[in-house]
Amino acid sequence: MDETLTRIIRIPNPKYKRSGPKSYVYLLNKYKFSPTKPGPYVLGGKVQQKGKFGISRLIGGKAHVQRVLQKKSATDARPGDVPAEDQQNDSLYLCPVTIGTPGQTFNLDFDTGSADLWLFSTGLPKKTNTTGHNVFDPTKSSTFKKTPGATWKISYGDGSNASGDVGTDNVNVGNLIIENQSIELAKQLSDQFTSGVGDGLLGLAFGSINTVRPQPVATPVENMIEQADIPKSAELFTAYLGSYKDKNDPDHGISFYTFGYIDDAARAGQEIHWAPIDSSRGFWQFKSATASVGGKKITRSGNTAIADTGTTLTLVDDTLCQAIYDAIPGAKYDDQQQGYVFPSKTSVDNLPVVSFAVGGREFAVQKEDLAFADTGNGTMTYGGIQSRGDLPFDILGDTWLKGIYAIFDQGNKRFGCVVRNDPTQDPSVQ
């Protein structure tokens, strides 16, 4: 192993407040799927006019119906826009990354479910609230170069977006310097981005879903491989996602990423289980044809799943979701929360072992992670596993990933994992 490569420690987001509905809305926006369970949030049609003339209103042009996430009102039968207070960036943890010469440091969300590297920048309008954020100033970096004609835009299911210009600069990730990495500088951000703590996002999915136009750009990992910044034998990155609940466990709940090597301490002498991935959608997607709930195996013929470090929840099909909560005493579906909840005083012994297949082997969710957030009344807990709606694949987010050490082997197009050692379980959400 190259001794200069080090762990990149994930830093807890001090302002993050767990909210089941907000995390679910984030996923509805990110993956733009339709809910199949009742609740306030729906995917509806919104007429938009593409006009040719006019200032206060558009005249001429064409109208089209855009599918957008909306919220049903208790007093109005017609759904309306999802208010900003119902949303938040799902960034429970952030990672420090240094960009430019001299380096400017940013706390970014490492996300295997997207492929853009974007930052707050000095190009944002003066009215934008950047309080508490680190803002990239390209004029203070001697190695920054603007990419003429290149733009980017990330659009979400509720119609909100982030967009801006593109340039290249040196990016330092865990003492690994990627030269001339494309970075996307925000010139416009919707409120849910500015209200969070993070300074942007570093996408770890495949470059085919990068949003830069007219031509997508290479991701940081793709450039690490192209520039031979990481060994040919280890064209990979890994994620070890700990929790504040694990402070008394052997690893003390530490949370980190590595690039270019597999951490021996995290692997703990175990043989890595590998499954081939299908990157045609741009994600880390693999076959997941079985699951188990309380020792009962469930066959899910043809099912697949993606590993998404940028998501706190785990989403599965409705049949499996129902089976999971049927195994928890007192659990029920709550229309107002748009999710399954269960009694907060549920003991570990009354929680089932839930596991999902990675290729031919199943890996379990830690029981403590079946509990995600208090519903607001102190008596019921929002579950960490919820409905994927009409999505054709599962999203295995932090709820599941915290039970394994995950290896994303880009060079060999495979996903690997070993069981994470976490002997104590604390299902409380306080």
PDB file of C-alpha atoms in Angstrom, residues 7 42 46 73 117 127 145 177 231 242 287 320 338 378 389 423:
ATOM      1  CA  ARG A   7      -8.338   7.322   5.702  1.00  0.00           C
ATOM      2  CA  VAL A  42     -47.358  12.663  -4.516  1.00  0.00           C
ATOM      3  CA  LYS A  46     -47.568  20.803 -13.298  1.00  0.00           C
ATOM      4  CA  SER A  73     -52.951  19.935   1.766  1.00  0.00           C
ATOM      5  CA  LEU A 117     -18.488  17.224  -7.966  1.00  0.00           C
ATOM      6  CA  LYS A 127     -28.672  37.410  -2.050  1.00  0.00           C
ATOM      7  CA  LYS A 145      -8.979  26.946 -15.394  1.00  0.00           C
ATOM      8  CA  ILE A 177      -3.986  14.780  -5.585  1.00  0.00           C
ATOM      9  CA  PRO A 231      -2.430   1.368  -7.906  1.00  0.00           C
ATOM     10  CA  GLY A 242     -19.901   4.045  11.708  1.00  0.00           C
ATOM     11  CA  LYS A 287     -28.300  -8.720  -8.108  1.00  0.00           C
ATOM     12  CA  LEU A 320     -40.863  -6.992   1.654  1.00  0.00           C
ATOM     13  CA  GLN A 338     -45.646   8.477   4.833  1.00  0.00           C
ATOM     14  CA  GLY A 378     -41.560  10.366  21.764  1.00  0.00           C
ATOM     15  CA  GLY A 389     -42.576   3.120  -4.553  1.00  0.00           C
ATOM     16  CA  PRO A 423     -21.344  -6.285  19.201  1.00  0.00           C
TER      17      PRO A 423
END
